[in-house]
Every structure is written in structure tokens, then in C-alpha cells.
Amino acid sequence: MGKRFGLIGHPVEHSMSPVMHNDAFRSCQIDATYEAFDVGAGDLEEVAEKLRSGELDGVNVTIPHKVAIMNFLDEIDRDAEVIGAVNTIVRKGEKLIGYNTDGAGYWESLVSYLPHDTSALNVLVIGAGGASRAICAAFLNAGVAHLVVANRTEEKAATLLNLINTKQQSTEACSLAEAKTKLDQFDVVINTTSVGMSPHTDQLPLSLDKLKKEAVVSDLIYNPMETAFLKEAKAKGAKTVNGVGMFVNQGALSFEHWTGVKPDRTRMTNIVTDKLGG
């Protein structure tokens, strides 16, 4: 019988992960399947037991479980430990090991849109969840000039920065209302929240009235491929980056952790964009 992999989160019905991974298994001639599981916070222990028993061989973790799932794992990879969130679980024997491929996957998708020298960049990250942690860690790693995290609850943004800003770089937490008033200060603006995700495609995480014309605006959401946030940013003259690149890259890195095989990322990108009608 083939191996079983999957995605755990809530909600998950919009996810392209099963389509992308199942095609990658077929094209790499690996006997395995991948499915999406809608899992509540109270069911994480049960998922861990299914992994330990071999009923599942590995999973991806999405909103809102990337932090809470760490309580049920035996080992956390160094990158995931720094980020404080896990998006990939690998079973080795009866041991469950947590990894984070979000930060690396995101950086690979964004870096070609940024200036070669990133040390002068002012960056705004909207949201303070598990994906935000990974992205903030990637920017701090790149040594940007200043990183601001804006969140509905400012305390959560401050907590996130305290956890990952180990080198005491220039960072700041603020409310969404405050971020809106100083938007013209930022060279890069990233939405890491689910605001604007299908089916609520008309919502914006933040008003872009004061956006710098030459800013790079990125949205982690890939369904729809062009969110209302990106549409508005493009209309204001910004360079926009949708979530497909990060989604494919983080998925490909997870696939490698599970199988030891590098999947074809171009094929994965084509599968996702075709399904999304791109």
C-alpha cells in the first residue's frame, strides 16, 4: 500500500496542495497520495498519533495550527525553532520532526523583485501568525534596514518580534490603523493574513491610500491569484507578487523532506495556475 500524506488546517477546502502533490507523486513515480484534512485545534493530538502509528507518513500544516502543533512533536528543526512555527512534519520511525519551509520558499519567490542590496529596505508585514513569523525571519536574515509588523492586536505583533529578533535588529510592532497612516514609508508591503482569500475576495487587509508608487506589494494568498489587495496595489503603480511562487516553493521543499526527491517546480507551478484559471 502506498504512503499517505496530507494537509491539516482550518479551512482547507480551497487548498491546491492535494492537486499539486498528487501530480508530483505521479510524475516522480512515487506510490503515495495526498489529501486535505479539516482539523480543529482539539484534534491535533489525534493527528500526531496517526503520524506516529504510520496511518499518515507526513503532513503540511496551515492556518491556524502552525504554532500549536509544535507541542505534539519530538524534534523541531533549527529553522523552525527560530521561526517558532512548523509547516511540515516528517515521521522518522516513531519520531515526529517539525520543519518550516515557508521562509525559504517565500524568499525564493520574492528575491528577484527586490534590489540586489536589501540592506536599505523598509518592510511592512501585515499579520502575526505562523506564516508571518517565517517571513519576518527571512527578512531579518537578509539584514533589512527596518521591519514593522502590523496586526489587529499590536501585542501579538510585539510578541512575534520578541521571539524571532534575536540579534536586536531595527523592528517595530504597530496596529493596522497606525500602519495605514505611514504606508508611504515602506518599500515592501506583505499580506500574510487570510483576508481576501476565496470566497471573501473583495476584502482588503489594509487600505493602500498612502502606498509608495514604486513599492513591491506581495500577498501570500494564491486563491485568487490576484487578490483585491494586489489589484489595488497594481493600480497605484506598485510591483505585485502573488502567493503562487511561495506556495509552490514551500510545497516542493516539503516534498523533498518526505521523499528525498526534488519535484519539478515548473510543472507544479503550471498545475496550480491552470487549476486557478491563470
Short mmCIF file of N, CA and C in Angstrom, two decimals, residues 136-253:
data_model
loop_
_atom_site.label_atom_id
_atom_site.label_comp_id
_atom_site.label_asym_id
_atom_site.label_seq_id
_atom_site.Cartn_x
_atom_site.Cartn_y
_atom_site.Cartn_z
N CYS A 136 9.11 37.18 8.47
CA CYS A 136 9.90 38.15 9.24
C CYS A 136 11.32 37.61 9.46
N ALA A 137 11.43 36.33 9.78
CA ALA A 137 12.75 35.73 10.00
C ALA A 137 13.59 35.82 8.73
N ALA A 138 12.96 35.59 7.56
CA ALA A 138 13.69 35.66 6.28
C ALA A 138 14.20 37.08 6.03
N PHE A 139 13.38 38.09 6.32
CA PHE A 139 13.80 39.48 6.10
C PHE A 139 14.90 39.89 7.09
N LEU A 140 14.77 39.47 8.35
CA LEU A 140 15.80 39.81 9.33
C LEU A 140 17.12 39.14 8.95
N ASN A 141 17.02 37.93 8.43
CA ASN A 141 18.18 37.19 7.94
C ASN A 141 18.88 37.94 6.81
N ALA A 142 18.07 38.60 5.98
CA ALA A 142 18.61 39.35 4.83
C ALA A 142 19.17 40.71 5.26
N GLY A 143 18.96 41.06 6.54
CA GLY A 143 19.53 42.30 7.08
C GLY A 143 18.88 43.57 6.59
N VAL A 144 17.53 43.57 6.48
CA VAL A 144 16.85 44.79 6.01
C VAL A 144 16.99 45.91 7.06
N ALA A 145 16.82 47.17 6.60
CA ALA A 145 17.03 48.33 7.48
C ALA A 145 16.03 48.35 8.64
N HIS A 146 14.76 48.10 8.33
CA HIS A 146 13.71 48.24 9.35
C HIS A 146 12.54 47.34 8.99
N LEU A 147 12.04 46.62 9.97
CA LEU A 147 10.93 45.69 9.76
C LEU A 147 9.80 46.03 10.73
N VAL A 148 8.61 46.27 10.19
CA VAL A 148 7.44 46.58 11.01
C VAL A 148 6.40 45.48 10.83
N VAL A 149 5.86 45.00 11.94
CA VAL A 149 4.76 44.03 11.89
C VAL A 149 3.50 44.72 12.39
N ALA A 150 2.47 44.75 11.54
CA ALA A 150 1.19 45.36 11.91
C ALA A 150 0.16 44.27 12.09
N ASN A 151 -0.59 44.36 13.16
CA ASN A 151 -1.60 43.33 13.45
C ASN A 151 -2.79 43.97 14.15
N ARG A 152 -3.94 43.30 14.05
CA ARG A 152 -5.14 43.81 14.75
C ARG A 152 -4.84 44.01 16.22
N THR A 153 -4.20 43.00 16.83
CA THR A 153 -3.75 43.18 18.22
C THR A 153 -2.24 43.40 18.20
N GLU A 154 -1.87 44.61 18.54
CA GLU A 154 -0.46 45.02 18.48
C GLU A 154 0.42 44.14 19.38
N GLU A 155 -0.13 43.68 20.51
CA GLU A 155 0.64 42.85 21.45
C GLU A 155 1.15 41.58 20.77
N LYS A 156 0.30 41.01 19.91
CA LYS A 156 0.69 39.76 19.23
C LYS A 156 1.87 40.02 18.29
N ALA A 157 1.85 41.18 17.63
CA ALA A 157 2.96 41.55 16.74
C ALA A 157 4.24 41.75 17.56
N ALA A 158 4.12 42.39 18.71
CA ALA A 158 5.28 42.64 19.58
C ALA A 158 5.86 41.31 20.09
N THR A 159 4.99 40.39 20.45
CA THR A 159 5.42 39.07 20.93
C THR A 159 6.19 38.33 19.84
N LEU A 160 5.65 38.38 18.62
CA LEU A 160 6.31 37.73 17.48
C LEU A 160 7.73 38.27 17.32
N LEU A 161 7.88 39.59 17.32
CA LEU A 161 9.20 40.19 17.12
C LEU A 161 10.16 39.86 18.27
N ASN A 162 9.65 39.81 19.49
CA ASN A 162 10.50 39.44 20.62
C ASN A 162 11.04 38.02 20.46
N LEU A 163 10.21 37.15 19.90
CA LEU A 163 10.61 35.74 19.73
C LEU A 163 11.68 35.57 18.67
N ILE A 164 11.54 36.28 17.54
CA ILE A 164 12.46 35.99 16.41
C ILE A 164 13.59 37.00 16.24
N ASN A 165 13.49 38.17 16.87
CA ASN A 165 14.51 39.21 16.65
C ASN A 165 15.68 39.02 17.62
N THR A 166 16.40 37.92 17.46
CA THR A 166 17.45 37.55 18.41
C THR A 166 18.66 38.48 18.33
N LYS A 167 18.90 39.10 17.15
CA LYS A 167 20.08 39.96 17.00
C LYS A 167 19.77 41.43 17.30
N GLN A 168 18.57 41.69 17.83
CA GLN A 168 18.16 43.07 18.18
C GLN A 168 18.27 44.03 17.00
N GLN A 169 17.73 43.58 15.85
CA GLN A 169 17.71 44.45 14.66
C GLN A 169 16.59 45.48 14.80
N SER A 170 16.52 46.43 13.85
CA SER A 170 15.55 47.52 13.93
C SER A 170 14.16 47.01 13.54
N THR A 171 13.31 46.84 14.54
CA THR A 171 11.95 46.33 14.31
C THR A 171 10.95 47.13 15.13
N GLU A 172 9.68 46.96 14.77
CA GLU A 172 8.62 47.72 15.45
C GLU A 172 7.29 46.98 15.26
N ALA A 173 6.48 46.99 16.30
CA ALA A 173 5.11 46.45 16.20
C ALA A 173 4.14 47.61 16.20
N CYS A 174 3.06 47.50 15.41
CA CYS A 174 2.06 48.56 15.42
C CYS A 174 0.68 48.00 15.07
N SER A 175 -0.32 48.84 15.25
CA SER A 175 -1.68 48.44 14.89
C SER A 175 -1.87 48.64 13.39
N LEU A 176 -2.93 48.05 12.84
CA LEU A 176 -3.24 48.22 11.41
C LEU A 176 -3.54 49.69 11.11
N ALA A 177 -4.23 50.36 12.05
CA ALA A 177 -4.58 51.77 11.85
C ALA A 177 -3.33 52.63 11.74
N GLU A 178 -2.34 52.33 12.57
CA GLU A 178 -1.10 53.11 12.54
C GLU A 178 -0.32 52.82 11.25
N ALA A 179 -0.28 51.56 10.84
CA ALA A 179 0.44 51.18 9.61
C ALA A 179 -0.12 51.92 8.40
N LYS A 180 -1.44 52.07 8.39
CA LYS A 180 -2.12 52.74 7.28
C LYS A 180 -1.65 54.19 7.13
N THR A 181 -1.41 54.85 8.26
CA THR A 181 -1.04 56.28 8.21
C THR A 181 0.39 56.49 7.74
N LYS A 182 1.26 55.47 7.90
CA LYS A 182 2.67 55.66 7.49
C LYS A 182 3.08 54.70 6.37
N LEU A 183 2.10 54.33 5.55
CA LEU A 183 2.34 53.37 4.47
C LEU A 183 3.38 53.87 3.46
N ASP A 184 3.45 55.19 3.28
CA ASP A 184 4.38 55.75 2.28
C ASP A 184 5.85 55.60 2.68
N GLN A 185 6.10 55.06 3.88
CA GLN A 185 7.49 54.85 4.33
C GLN A 185 8.07 53.51 3.88
N PHE A 186 7.19 52.61 3.38
CA PHE A 186 7.63 51.23 3.15
C PHE A 186 7.95 50.92 1.68
N ASP A 187 9.06 50.20 1.48
CA ASP A 187 9.48 49.76 0.15
C ASP A 187 8.83 48.42 -0.22
N VAL A 188 8.53 47.62 0.80
CA VAL A 188 7.93 46.30 0.60
C VAL A 188 6.77 46.15 1.57
N VAL A 189 5.62 45.70 1.07
CA VAL A 189 4.43 45.50 1.91
C VAL A 189 3.91 44.09 1.64
N ILE A 190 3.75 43.29 2.71
CA ILE A 190 3.35 41.89 2.54
C ILE A 190 2.12 41.58 3.38
N ASN A 191 1.12 40.99 2.75
CA ASN A 191 -0.04 40.49 3.50
C ASN A 191 0.16 39.01 3.81
N THR A 192 0.23 38.67 5.10
CA THR A 192 0.35 37.26 5.48
C THR A 192 -0.96 36.73 6.09
N THR A 193 -2.00 37.57 6.11
CA THR A 193 -3.28 37.14 6.69
C THR A 193 -4.12 36.45 5.63
N SER A 194 -5.26 35.88 6.04
CA SER A 194 -6.15 35.22 5.09
C SER A 194 -7.22 36.18 4.56
N VAL A 195 -7.09 37.48 4.88
CA VAL A 195 -8.08 38.47 4.41
C VAL A 195 -7.94 38.65 2.90
N GLY A 196 -9.03 38.35 2.18
CA GLY A 196 -9.00 38.42 0.72
C GLY A 196 -8.96 37.06 0.05
N MET A 197 -8.87 36.01 0.88
CA MET A 197 -8.83 34.65 0.33
C MET A 197 -10.22 34.24 -0.14
N SER A 198 -10.27 33.41 -1.19
CA SER A 198 -11.53 32.87 -1.68
C SER A 198 -12.27 32.20 -0.51
N PRO A 199 -13.57 32.40 -0.31
CA PRO A 199 -14.53 33.11 -1.17
C PRO A 199 -14.70 34.61 -0.85
N HIS A 200 -13.95 35.15 0.14
CA HIS A 200 -14.15 36.56 0.55
C HIS A 200 -13.18 37.46 -0.22
N THR A 201 -13.30 37.45 -1.54
CA THR A 201 -12.26 38.02 -2.40
C THR A 201 -12.30 39.55 -2.51
N ASP A 202 -13.31 40.19 -1.94
CA ASP A 202 -13.39 41.66 -2.07
C ASP A 202 -12.76 42.38 -0.88
N GLN A 203 -12.26 41.63 0.10
CA GLN A 203 -11.75 42.26 1.33
C GLN A 203 -10.28 42.65 1.22
N LEU A 204 -9.92 43.75 1.90
CA LEU A 204 -8.53 44.21 1.94
C LEU A 204 -8.02 44.13 3.38
N PRO A 205 -6.78 43.65 3.60
CA PRO A 205 -6.26 43.63 4.97
C PRO A 205 -5.90 45.02 5.48
N LEU A 206 -5.67 45.95 4.52
CA LEU A 206 -5.21 47.30 4.88
C LEU A 206 -5.49 48.23 3.70
N SER A 207 -5.93 49.45 3.99
CA SER A 207 -6.14 50.44 2.92
C SER A 207 -4.79 50.85 2.34
N LEU A 208 -4.71 50.97 1.01
CA LEU A 208 -3.45 51.29 0.34
C LEU A 208 -3.38 52.74 -0.14
N ASP A 209 -4.18 53.61 0.44
CA ASP A 209 -4.25 55.01 0.00
C ASP A 209 -2.88 55.68 -0.05
N LYS A 210 -2.02 55.39 0.94
CA LYS A 210 -0.73 56.10 1.03
C LYS A 210 0.43 55.29 0.47
N LEU A 211 0.15 54.27 -0.33
CA LEU A 211 1.19 53.39 -0.84
C LEU A 211 2.20 54.14 -1.71
N LYS A 212 3.49 53.86 -1.51
CA LYS A 212 4.56 54.38 -2.37
C LYS A 212 4.39 53.81 -3.77
N LYS A 213 4.54 54.62 -4.78
CA LYS A 213 4.31 54.17 -6.16
C LYS A 213 5.24 53.02 -6.56
N GLU A 214 6.51 53.11 -6.14
CA GLU A 214 7.48 52.10 -6.59
C GLU A 214 7.62 50.92 -5.60
N ALA A 215 6.69 50.79 -4.67
CA ALA A 215 6.76 49.70 -3.68
C ALA A 215 6.56 48.34 -4.34
N VAL A 216 7.06 47.31 -3.65
CA VAL A 216 6.77 45.92 -4.02
C VAL A 216 5.69 45.44 -3.05
N VAL A 217 4.57 44.97 -3.58
CA VAL A 217 3.46 44.51 -2.74
C VAL A 217 3.23 43.02 -3.00
N SER A 218 3.22 42.27 -1.91
CA SER A 218 3.15 40.82 -2.02
C SER A 218 2.00 40.30 -1.16
N ASP A 219 1.31 39.29 -1.66
CA ASP A 219 0.21 38.67 -0.91
C ASP A 219 0.47 37.16 -0.89
N LEU A 220 0.43 36.57 0.29
CA LEU A 220 0.66 35.12 0.40
C LEU A 220 -0.50 34.31 -0.16
N ILE A 221 -1.66 34.94 -0.28
CA ILE A 221 -2.83 34.24 -0.82
C ILE A 221 -2.59 33.92 -2.29
N TYR A 222 -2.93 32.70 -2.69
CA TYR A 222 -2.79 32.33 -4.11
C TYR A 222 -4.13 31.99 -4.75
N ASN A 223 -5.18 31.95 -3.94
CA ASN A 223 -6.53 31.69 -4.46
C ASN A 223 -7.48 32.73 -3.89
N PRO A 224 -7.79 33.82 -4.68
CA PRO A 224 -7.49 34.05 -6.10
C PRO A 224 -6.02 34.46 -6.33
N MET A 225 -5.55 34.27 -7.57
CA MET A 225 -4.17 34.61 -7.89
C MET A 225 -3.91 36.11 -7.80
N GLU A 226 -4.91 36.90 -8.16
CA GLU A 226 -4.77 38.35 -7.96
C GLU A 226 -5.85 38.79 -6.98
N THR A 227 -5.45 39.03 -5.75
CA THR A 227 -6.39 39.45 -4.70
C THR A 227 -6.78 40.92 -4.93
N ALA A 228 -7.82 41.36 -4.25
CA ALA A 228 -8.23 42.77 -4.31
C ALA A 228 -7.07 43.66 -3.85
N PHE A 229 -6.30 43.19 -2.88
CA PHE A 229 -5.13 43.90 -2.35
C PHE A 229 -4.10 44.13 -3.47
N LEU A 230 -3.80 43.08 -4.23
CA LEU A 230 -2.82 43.20 -5.32
C LEU A 230 -3.36 44.06 -6.47
N LYS A 231 -4.65 43.91 -6.76
CA LYS A 231 -5.27 44.71 -7.83
C LYS A 231 -5.11 46.20 -7.53
N GLU A 232 -5.42 46.56 -6.28
CA GLU A 232 -5.35 47.97 -5.89
C GLU A 232 -3.90 48.47 -5.91
N ALA A 233 -2.98 47.61 -5.46
CA ALA A 233 -1.56 47.99 -5.47
C ALA A 233 -1.07 48.20 -6.89
N LYS A 234 -1.48 47.32 -7.80
CA LYS A 234 -1.07 47.43 -9.21
C LYS A 234 -1.62 48.73 -9.81
N ALA A 235 -2.87 49.06 -9.48
CA ALA A 235 -3.49 50.29 -9.99
C ALA A 235 -2.73 51.53 -9.51
N LYS A 236 -2.04 51.40 -8.37
CA LYS A 236 -1.27 52.53 -7.83
C LYS A 236 0.18 52.53 -8.34
N GLY A 237 0.50 51.60 -9.24
CA GLY A 237 1.83 51.58 -9.85
C GLY A 237 2.86 50.71 -9.15
N ALA A 238 2.41 49.91 -8.17
CA ALA A 238 3.36 49.04 -7.45
C ALA A 238 3.67 47.78 -8.26
N LYS A 239 4.82 47.16 -7.94
CA LYS A 239 5.13 45.83 -8.47
C LYS A 239 4.43 44.84 -7.57
N THR A 240 3.70 43.89 -8.14
CA THR A 240 2.94 42.96 -7.29
C THR A 240 3.43 41.53 -7.47
N VAL A 241 3.37 40.77 -6.36
CA VAL A 241 3.81 39.37 -6.34
C VAL A 241 2.72 38.55 -5.66
N ASN A 242 2.14 37.60 -6.39
CA ASN A 242 1.09 36.78 -5.76
C ASN A 242 1.68 35.60 -4.98
N GLY A 243 0.81 34.82 -4.37
CA GLY A 243 1.26 33.76 -3.47
C GLY A 243 1.63 32.45 -4.13
N VAL A 244 1.52 32.35 -5.46
CA VAL A 244 1.77 31.06 -6.13
C VAL A 244 3.22 30.61 -5.95
N GLY A 245 4.17 31.56 -6.12
CA GLY A 245 5.59 31.20 -6.01
C GLY A 245 5.94 30.62 -4.65
N MET A 246 5.51 31.30 -3.59
CA MET A 246 5.78 30.78 -2.24
C MET A 246 5.11 29.43 -2.04
N PHE A 247 3.86 29.33 -2.48
CA PHE A 247 3.10 28.10 -2.29
C PHE A 247 3.81 26.92 -2.95
N VAL A 248 4.27 27.11 -4.18
CA VAL A 248 4.96 26.04 -4.90
C VAL A 248 6.30 25.72 -4.25
N ASN A 249 7.08 26.75 -3.92
CA ASN A 249 8.41 26.53 -3.34
C ASN A 249 8.35 25.84 -1.98
N GLN A 250 7.44 26.30 -1.11
CA GLN A 250 7.35 25.65 0.21
C GLN A 250 6.89 24.21 0.06
N GLY A 251 5.98 23.98 -0.91
CA GLY A 251 5.49 22.62 -1.16
C GLY A 251 6.57 21.70 -1.70
N ALA A 252 7.40 22.24 -2.61
CA ALA A 252 8.49 21.45 -3.19
C ALA A 252 9.51 21.08 -2.12
N LEU A 253 9.79 22.01 -1.20
CA LEU A 253 10.74 21.74 -0.11
C LEU A 253 10.17 20.69 0.85
#
